[in-house]
Amino acid sequence: MTSRTWLITGANSGFGRHLSERLLSRGDRVIGTFRADGSVEDLSARWPDAFRAAHLDVTDPAEITAVVDAAWAALTRIDVVVSNAGYGLMGAAEELTDEQMTHQIATNLTGSIRLIRAALPHLRRQGGGRILQLSSVGGQVAWPGGSLYHATKWGVEGFADALAGEVAPFGIGVTIVEPGGARTNFRYGGSVLADRIEAYNATPVAGIRRILTERTTQGIGDPALMAAAMIASVDQDPAPRRLVLGSDAYQAIEGALKARLADVRGQRESAEETDAPLEGVTTGGPAGLDAGKRDR
């Protein structure tokens, strides 16, 4: 087992807390960020030489840069960056306020992107490292009542997927973590529920509202085991692009991908009917940049 130094956002609760405690117990060093004062004092007390606490609001771009730069300046090398801070905003799209939408995107999506961008120059200069981007089963599957949350998770997965190809030449590995329901405080402590619009009472949106208000269900996933799996993934070379955690996540993602593929395959002929006349052939390049099979 190799001793490593980790930077973990949201180290005060949920997966961030489980990761921090497990890593510190085995002898690794952790820079753990928090927003609520006093939420990581016990970690500082138990591991004064191995744990460094740093206040960080990931919606504040200047604070992100300052915290990341200070962490590298103090410790010289950081092996793993875990972009974990985030929360769930639930409710129908129409029920959300502009302020709620803005904060959800700034936390889950742009906050994650800014954190990773701030770390990349340091990772390149030190010759490599690993990035773990916490997503969710909700980064591959979408359910009514979670439209903005899904938007942030699908968005951060697209970012991390492309990023992995960009930084692989520098020895930097990227893994997208996709946990299902876990027994953390995310569901009942870390989620925000929008104010109700009565027109949605008899729609599928009512399901997520009922779960969050009645508090009668819990996730199947063991957060300690999930944290252990995340840590173990860092020893894999090359880095796994995705890490699915929980049988519920596996079943939901597999089902969604099968349905999506079936929908796409049913449109092969109609898709080809929109191609321009073949004038030449070229290869290489993303299809989305008009550099596919046809030379226009």
mmCIF file of C-alpha atoms in Angstrom:
data_model
loop_
_atom_site.group_PDB
_atom_site.id
_atom_site.type_symbol
_atom_site.label_atom_id
_atom_site.label_comp_id
_atom_site.label_asym_id
_atom_site.label_seq_id
_atom_site.Cartn_x
_atom_site.Cartn_y
_atom_site.Cartn_z
ATOM 1 C CA MET A 1 0.000 0.000 0.000
ATOM 2 C CA THR A 2 1.410 3.371 -1.058
ATOM 3 C CA SER A 3 0.941 6.355 1.238
ATOM 4 C CA ARG A 4 -0.638 9.258 -0.633
ATOM 5 C CA THR A 5 -1.761 12.827 -0.130
ATOM 6 C CA TRP A 6 -5.386 13.626 -0.964
ATOM 7 C CA LEU A 7 -7.372 16.825 -1.457
ATOM 8 C CA ILE A 8 -11.051 16.158 -0.700
ATOM 9 C CA THR A 9 -13.836 18.720 -0.945
ATOM 10 C CA GLY A 10 -16.799 18.335 1.381
ATOM 11 C CA ALA A 11 -14.729 16.339 3.869
ATOM 12 C CA ASN A 12 -17.060 17.108 6.746
ATOM 13 C CA SER A 13 -19.903 14.733 5.805
ATOM 14 C CA GLY A 14 -21.081 11.936 3.538
ATOM 15 C CA PHE A 15 -18.549 10.303 1.251
ATOM 16 C CA GLY A 16 -16.005 13.022 2.006
ATOM 17 C CA ARG A 17 -16.070 12.153 5.696
ATOM 18 C CA HIS A 18 -15.878 8.388 5.068
ATOM 19 C CA LEU A 19 -12.977 8.838 2.665
ATOM 20 C CA SER A 20 -11.092 11.111 5.039
ATOM 21 C CA GLU A 21 -11.447 8.851 8.070
ATOM 22 C CA ARG A 22 -10.453 5.715 6.162
ATOM 23 C CA LEU A 23 -7.439 7.382 4.554
ATOM 24 C CA LEU A 24 -6.197 8.963 7.766
ATOM 25 C CA SER A 25 -6.599 5.673 9.616
ATOM 26 C CA ARG A 26 -4.325 3.925 7.146
ATOM 27 C CA GLY A 27 -1.629 6.604 7.272
ATOM 28 C CA ASP A 28 -2.370 8.867 4.297
ATOM 29 C CA ARG A 29 -2.436 12.665 4.444
ATOM 30 C CA VAL A 30 -5.662 14.584 3.713
ATOM 31 C CA ILE A 31 -6.427 18.200 2.979
ATOM 32 C CA GLY A 32 -10.146 18.290 3.709
ATOM 33 C CA THR A 33 -12.345 21.239 2.844
ATOM 34 C CA PHE A 34 -15.492 22.260 4.679
ATOM 35 C CA ARG A 35 -18.103 25.031 4.716
ATOM 36 C CA ALA A 36 -19.616 24.716 8.211
ATOM 37 C CA ASP A 37 -17.364 25.914 11.016
ATOM 38 C CA GLY A 38 -16.481 23.213 13.533
ATOM 39 C CA SER A 39 -17.474 20.341 11.247
ATOM 40 C CA VAL A 40 -13.988 18.815 10.939
ATOM 41 C CA GLU A 41 -12.448 19.737 14.292
ATOM 42 C CA ASP A 42 -12.555 16.098 15.417
ATOM 43 C CA LEU A 43 -10.459 15.064 12.415
ATOM 44 C CA SER A 44 -7.897 17.749 13.206
ATOM 45 C CA ALA A 45 -7.781 16.603 16.828
ATOM 46 C CA ARG A 46 -7.368 12.887 16.030
ATOM 47 C CA TRP A 47 -4.810 13.335 13.236
ATOM 48 C CA PRO A 48 -3.084 16.680 13.866
ATOM 49 C CA ASP A 49 -0.065 15.819 11.719
ATOM 50 C CA ALA A 50 -1.909 14.183 8.826
ATOM 51 C CA PHE A 51 -5.088 16.251 8.413
ATOM 52 C CA ARG A 52 -5.204 19.840 7.220
ATOM 53 C CA ALA A 53 -8.552 21.629 7.222
ATOM 54 C CA ALA A 54 -9.405 24.374 4.751
ATOM 55 C CA HIS A 55 -12.589 26.381 4.482
ATOM 56 C CA LEU A 56 -13.957 26.267 0.942
ATOM 57 C CA ASP A 57 -17.184 27.368 -0.668
ATOM 58 C CA VAL A 58 -16.980 25.850 -4.145
ATOM 59 C CA THR A 59 -19.285 28.571 -5.496
ATOM 60 C CA ASP A 60 -16.463 31.085 -4.849
ATOM 61 C CA PRO A 61 -13.930 30.915 -7.735
ATOM 62 C CA ALA A 62 -11.292 32.996 -5.945
ATOM 63 C CA GLU A 63 -11.449 30.819 -2.843
ATOM 64 C CA ILE A 64 -11.075 27.666 -4.943
ATOM 65 C CA THR A 65 -7.864 28.952 -6.513
ATOM 66 C CA ALA A 66 -6.494 30.156 -3.180
ATOM 67 C CA VAL A 67 -7.192 26.864 -1.386
ATOM 68 C CA VAL A 68 -5.757 24.681 -4.155
ATOM 69 C CA ASP A 69 -2.612 26.795 -4.561
ATOM 70 C CA ALA A 70 -2.064 26.938 -0.786
ATOM 71 C CA ALA A 71 -2.459 23.151 -0.492
ATOM 72 C CA TRP A 72 0.239 22.499 -3.078
ATOM 73 C CA ALA A 73 2.501 25.175 -1.622
ATOM 74 C CA ALA A 74 2.270 23.579 1.820
ATOM 75 C CA LEU A 75 2.602 19.928 0.828
ATOM 76 C CA THR A 76 4.516 20.098 -2.483
ATOM 77 C CA ARG A 77 2.687 17.116 -3.971
ATOM 78 C CA ILE A 78 -0.958 16.009 -3.948
ATOM 79 C CA ASP A 79 -1.606 12.613 -5.466
ATOM 80 C CA VAL A 80 -5.397 12.532 -5.626
ATOM 81 C CA VAL A 81 -7.997 15.288 -6.002
ATOM 82 C CA VAL A 82 -11.519 14.254 -4.993
ATOM 83 C CA SER A 83 -14.219 16.618 -6.253
ATOM 84 C CA ASN A 84 -16.956 15.595 -3.846
ATOM 85 C CA ALA A 85 -18.798 18.700 -2.613
ATOM 86 C CA GLY A 86 -22.375 18.881 -3.840
ATOM 87 C CA TYR A 87 -26.028 18.488 -2.960
ATOM 88 C CA GLY A 88 -29.376 17.602 -4.511
ATOM 89 C CA LEU A 89 -32.000 20.138 -5.558
ATOM 90 C CA MET A 90 -35.317 18.367 -6.055
ATOM 91 C CA GLY A 91 -38.660 19.410 -7.482
ATOM 92 C CA ALA A 92 -40.225 19.995 -10.868
ATOM 93 C CA ALA A 93 -38.309 22.380 -13.118
ATOM 94 C CA GLU A 94 -41.178 24.860 -12.894
ATOM 95 C CA GLU A 95 -41.101 24.761 -9.091
ATOM 96 C CA LEU A 96 -37.493 25.892 -8.804
ATOM 97 C CA THR A 97 -36.494 29.502 -8.276
ATOM 98 C CA ASP A 98 -33.784 31.178 -10.335
ATOM 99 C CA GLU A 99 -31.662 31.476 -7.192
ATOM 100 C CA GLN A 100 -31.992 27.745 -6.472
ATOM 101 C CA MET A 101 -31.039 26.834 -10.030
ATOM 102 C CA THR A 102 -28.047 29.158 -10.029
ATOM 103 C CA HIS A 103 -26.725 27.793 -6.738
ATOM 104 C CA GLN A 104 -27.183 24.167 -7.771
ATOM 105 C CA ILE A 105 -25.235 24.698 -10.989
ATOM 106 C CA ALA A 106 -22.551 26.754 -9.238
ATOM 107 C CA THR A 107 -22.027 24.032 -6.631
ATOM 108 C CA ASN A 108 -22.311 20.760 -8.517
ATOM 109 C CA LEU A 109 -21.170 21.736 -11.996
ATOM 110 C CA THR A 110 -19.083 24.890 -12.256
ATOM 111 C CA GLY A 111 -17.656 24.391 -8.757
ATOM 112 C CA SER A 112 -16.359 20.954 -9.739
ATOM 113 C CA ILE A 113 -14.996 22.245 -13.032
ATOM 114 C CA ARG A 114 -13.200 25.157 -11.371
ATOM 115 C CA LEU A 115 -11.685 22.932 -8.699
ATOM 116 C CA ILE A 116 -10.254 20.553 -11.290
ATOM 117 C CA ARG A 117 -9.020 23.377 -13.535
ATOM 118 C CA ALA A 118 -7.236 24.918 -10.542
ATOM 119 C CA ALA A 119 -5.542 21.592 -9.781
ATOM 120 C CA LEU A 120 -4.476 20.715 -13.331
ATOM 121 C CA PRO A 121 -1.362 22.938 -13.580
ATOM 122 C CA HIS A 122 -0.046 21.449 -10.348
ATOM 123 C CA LEU A 123 -0.791 17.880 -11.430
ATOM 124 C CA ARG A 124 0.950 18.460 -14.764
ATOM 125 C CA ARG A 125 4.035 19.972 -13.163
ATOM 126 C CA GLN A 126 4.426 17.106 -10.719
ATOM 127 C CA GLY A 127 4.156 14.563 -13.526
ATOM 128 C CA GLY A 128 0.718 13.083 -12.932
ATOM 129 C CA GLY A 129 -1.915 12.180 -10.377
ATOM 130 C CA ARG A 130 -5.506 11.105 -10.137
ATOM 131 C CA ILE A 131 -8.835 12.929 -10.173
ATOM 132 C CA LEU A 132 -11.997 11.385 -8.716
ATOM 133 C CA GLN A 133 -15.135 13.244 -9.770
ATOM 134 C CA LEU A 134 -18.161 12.320 -7.684
ATOM 135 C CA SER A 135 -21.199 12.030 -9.881
ATOM 136 C CA SER A 136 -24.174 9.756 -9.221
ATOM 137 C CA VAL A 137 -26.440 7.182 -10.783
ATOM 138 C CA GLY A 138 -28.229 10.442 -11.599
ATOM 139 C CA GLY A 139 -25.422 11.245 -14.032
ATOM 140 C CA GLN A 140 -26.589 8.419 -16.305
ATOM 141 C CA VAL A 141 -30.284 8.118 -15.424
ATOM 142 C CA ALA A 142 -32.883 10.873 -15.069
ATOM 143 C CA TRP A 143 -36.075 10.775 -13.016
ATOM 144 C CA PRO A 144 -38.916 13.315 -12.770
ATOM 145 C CA GLY A 145 -38.358 15.739 -9.929
ATOM 146 C CA GLY A 146 -34.598 15.942 -10.301
ATOM 147 C CA SER A 147 -34.177 17.870 -13.561
ATOM 148 C CA LEU A 148 -31.649 20.438 -12.309
ATOM 149 C CA TYR A 149 -29.711 17.922 -10.236
ATOM 150 C CA HIS A 150 -29.505 15.626 -13.259
ATOM 151 C CA ALA A 151 -28.442 18.552 -15.438
ATOM 152 C CA THR A 152 -25.440 19.182 -13.176
ATOM 153 C CA LYS A 153 -24.441 15.530 -12.940
ATOM 154 C CA TRP A 154 -24.835 14.817 -16.659
ATOM 155 C CA GLY A 155 -22.891 18.012 -17.307
ATOM 156 C CA VAL A 156 -20.000 17.178 -14.998
ATOM 157 C CA GLU A 157 -19.794 13.687 -16.496
ATOM 158 C CA GLY A 158 -19.432 15.159 -19.975
ATOM 159 C CA PHE A 159 -16.712 17.459 -18.698
ATOM 160 C CA ALA A 160 -14.812 14.673 -16.937
ATOM 161 C CA ASP A 161 -15.183 12.269 -19.867
ATOM 162 C CA ALA A 162 -13.584 14.738 -22.276
ATOM 163 C CA LEU A 163 -11.030 15.839 -19.684
ATOM 164 C CA ALA A 164 -9.758 12.282 -19.300
ATOM 165 C CA GLY A 165 -8.567 12.265 -22.900
ATOM 166 C CA GLU A 166 -7.037 15.717 -22.597
ATOM 167 C CA VAL A 167 -4.876 14.976 -19.560
ATOM 168 C CA ALA A 168 -3.942 11.311 -20.097
ATOM 169 C CA PRO A 169 -0.708 12.336 -21.920
ATOM 170 C CA PHE A 170 0.418 14.026 -18.676
ATOM 171 C CA GLY A 171 -0.085 10.908 -16.557
ATOM 172 C CA ILE A 172 -3.286 12.231 -14.986
ATOM 173 C CA GLY A 173 -6.093 9.701 -14.596
ATOM 174 C CA VAL A 174 -9.766 10.647 -14.282
ATOM 175 C CA THR A 175 -12.484 8.482 -12.747
ATOM 176 C CA ILE A 176 -16.185 9.367 -12.615
ATOM 177 C CA VAL A 177 -17.788 7.850 -9.514
ATOM 178 C CA GLU A 178 -21.440 6.851 -9.904
ATOM 179 C CA PRO A 179 -22.916 5.739 -6.573
ATOM 180 C CA GLY A 180 -26.516 4.714 -6.121
ATOM 181 C CA GLY A 181 -28.488 5.405 -2.986
ATOM 182 C CA ALA A 182 -26.200 5.336 0.047
ATOM 183 C CA ARG A 183 -26.814 5.595 3.748
ATOM 184 C CA THR A 184 -25.327 9.056 4.103
ATOM 185 C CA ASN A 185 -26.986 12.354 4.985
ATOM 186 C CA PHE A 186 -27.379 13.233 1.295
ATOM 187 C CA ARG A 187 -31.018 12.201 0.976
ATOM 188 C CA TYR A 188 -32.438 13.762 4.113
ATOM 189 C CA GLY A 189 -29.792 16.233 5.176
ATOM 190 C CA GLY A 190 -28.102 17.344 1.969
ATOM 191 C CA SER A 191 -31.091 17.735 -0.345
ATOM 192 C CA VAL A 192 -33.191 20.834 -0.958
ATOM 193 C CA LEU A 193 -36.849 20.504 -1.928
ATOM 194 C CA ALA A 194 -38.477 23.248 -3.989
ATOM 195 C CA ASP A 195 -41.783 24.805 -2.942
ATOM 196 C CA ARG A 196 -44.772 22.887 -4.236
ATOM 197 C CA ILE A 197 -46.916 23.840 -7.227
ATOM 198 C CA GLU A 198 -50.195 21.975 -6.701
ATOM 199 C CA ALA A 199 -50.588 21.172 -10.400
ATOM 200 C CA TYR A 200 -47.761 18.624 -9.983
ATOM 201 C CA ASN A 201 -49.405 16.752 -7.089
ATOM 202 C CA ALA A 202 -50.760 14.000 -9.359
ATOM 203 C CA THR A 203 -47.626 13.715 -11.528
ATOM 204 C CA PRO A 204 -44.491 11.569 -11.143
ATOM 205 C CA VAL A 205 -42.804 14.509 -9.396
ATOM 206 C CA ALA A 206 -44.879 13.680 -6.326
ATOM 207 C CA GLY A 207 -42.786 10.559 -5.832
ATOM 208 C CA ILE A 208 -39.553 12.355 -4.992
ATOM 209 C CA ARG A 209 -41.432 14.850 -2.819
ATOM 210 C CA ARG A 210 -43.002 11.999 -0.866
ATOM 211 C CA ILE A 211 -39.613 10.314 -0.318
ATOM 212 C CA LEU A 212 -38.002 13.494 0.992
ATOM 213 C CA THR A 213 -40.898 14.525 3.237
ATOM 214 C CA GLU A 214 -41.926 11.149 4.669
ATOM 215 C CA ARG A 215 -38.336 9.945 5.228
ATOM 216 C CA THR A 216 -39.366 6.308 5.157
ATOM 217 C CA THR A 217 -36.733 4.941 2.782
ATOM 218 C CA GLN A 218 -32.975 4.604 2.884
ATOM 219 C CA GLY A 219 -30.326 3.803 0.320
ATOM 220 C CA ILE A 220 -29.030 0.288 -0.168
ATOM 221 C CA GLY A 221 -25.373 1.334 -0.383
ATOM 222 C CA ASP A 222 -22.916 1.123 2.510
ATOM 223 C CA PRO A 223 -20.947 4.418 2.365
ATOM 224 C CA ALA A 224 -17.918 2.911 4.094
ATOM 225 C CA LEU A 225 -17.672 0.136 1.500
ATOM 226 C CA MET A 226 -18.236 2.650 -1.295
ATOM 227 C CA ALA A 227 -15.432 4.842 0.068
ATOM 228 C CA ALA A 228 -13.154 1.798 0.197
ATOM 229 C CA ALA A 229 -13.943 1.060 -3.459
ATOM 230 C CA MET A 230 -13.111 4.646 -4.449
ATOM 231 C CA ILE A 231 -9.776 4.425 -2.663
ATOM 232 C CA ALA A 232 -8.987 1.065 -4.262
ATOM 233 C CA SER A 233 -9.705 2.500 -7.722
ATOM 234 C CA VAL A 234 -6.683 4.794 -7.363
ATOM 235 C CA ASP A 235 -4.434 1.731 -7.417
ATOM 236 C CA GLN A 236 -5.820 0.656 -10.808
ATOM 237 C CA ASP A 237 -3.741 1.499 -13.862
ATOM 238 C CA PRO A 238 -5.059 2.752 -16.158
ATOM 239 C CA ALA A 239 -7.668 4.650 -14.175
ATOM 240 C CA PRO A 240 -11.188 3.272 -14.608
ATOM 241 C CA ARG A 241 -13.249 5.840 -16.505
ATOM 242 C CA ARG A 242 -16.358 5.048 -14.451
ATOM 243 C CA LEU A 243 -16.859 3.450 -11.053
ATOM 244 C CA VAL A 244 -20.433 2.231 -10.470
ATOM 245 C CA LEU A 245 -21.246 1.629 -6.798
ATOM 246 C CA GLY A 246 -24.352 -0.144 -5.556
ATOM 247 C CA SER A 247 -26.551 -2.786 -7.141
ATOM 248 C CA ASP A 248 -29.312 -0.194 -7.601
ATOM 249 C CA ALA A 249 -26.939 2.017 -9.579
ATOM 250 C CA TYR A 250 -25.810 -0.870 -11.764
ATOM 251 C CA GLN A 251 -29.363 -1.975 -12.560
ATOM 252 C CA ALA A 252 -30.615 1.545 -13.254
ATOM 253 C CA ILE A 253 -27.649 2.516 -15.439
ATOM 254 C CA GLU A 254 -27.713 -0.734 -17.404
ATOM 255 C CA GLY A 255 -31.431 -0.352 -18.037
ATOM 256 C CA ALA A 256 -31.091 3.275 -19.109
ATOM 257 C CA LEU A 257 -28.207 2.520 -21.479
ATOM 258 C CA LYS A 258 -30.076 -0.381 -23.072
ATOM 259 C CA ALA A 259 -33.155 1.789 -23.618
ATOM 260 C CA ARG A 260 -31.065 4.619 -25.044
ATOM 261 C CA LEU A 261 -29.208 2.290 -27.393
ATOM 262 C CA ALA A 262 -32.457 0.712 -28.586
ATOM 263 C CA ASP A 263 -33.839 4.175 -29.341
ATOM 264 C CA VAL A 264 -30.726 5.140 -31.303
ATOM 265 C CA ARG A 265 -30.537 1.897 -33.256
ATOM 266 C CA GLY A 266 -34.109 2.353 -34.371
ATOM 267 C CA GLN A 267 -33.079 5.570 -36.141
ATOM 268 C CA ARG A 268 -30.099 4.385 -38.163
ATOM 269 C CA GLU A 269 -31.734 4.711 -41.574
ATOM 270 C CA SER A 270 -33.470 8.020 -40.843
ATOM 271 C CA ALA A 271 -30.167 9.437 -39.510
ATOM 272 C CA GLU A 272 -28.323 8.463 -42.689
ATOM 273 C CA GLU A 273 -31.015 10.129 -44.790
ATOM 274 C CA THR A 274 -29.851 13.522 -43.506
ATOM 275 C CA ASP A 275 -26.253 13.085 -44.763
ATOM 276 C CA ALA A 276 -24.966 15.327 -47.532
ATOM 277 C CA PRO A 277 -23.980 13.662 -50.827
ATOM 278 C CA LEU A 278 -20.725 11.758 -50.505
ATOM 279 C CA GLU A 279 -17.912 13.786 -52.082
ATOM 280 C CA GLY A 280 -14.873 12.302 -50.327
ATOM 281 C CA VAL A 281 -13.866 10.269 -47.348
ATOM 282 C CA THR A 282 -11.780 11.211 -44.365
ATOM 283 C CA THR A 283 -11.237 9.616 -40.994
ATOM 284 C CA GLY A 284 -10.595 10.797 -37.480
ATOM 285 C CA GLY A 285 -12.043 13.627 -35.482
ATOM 286 C CA PRO A 286 -15.240 13.953 -33.445
ATOM 287 C CA ALA A 287 -18.460 13.568 -35.418
ATOM 288 C CA GLY A 288 -19.848 16.581 -33.569
ATOM 289 C CA LEU A 289 -17.209 18.760 -35.251
ATOM 290 C CA ASP A 290 -18.237 17.651 -38.748
ATOM 291 C CA ALA A 291 -15.065 15.605 -39.105
ATOM 292 C CA GLY A 292 -16.638 12.178 -39.407
ATOM 293 C CA LYS A 293 -16.812 9.905 -42.385
ATOM 294 C CA ARG A 294 -17.674 12.622 -44.914
ATOM 295 C CA ASP A 295 -15.427 15.362 -46.232
ATOM 296 C CA ARG A 296 -17.554 18.384 -46.924
#
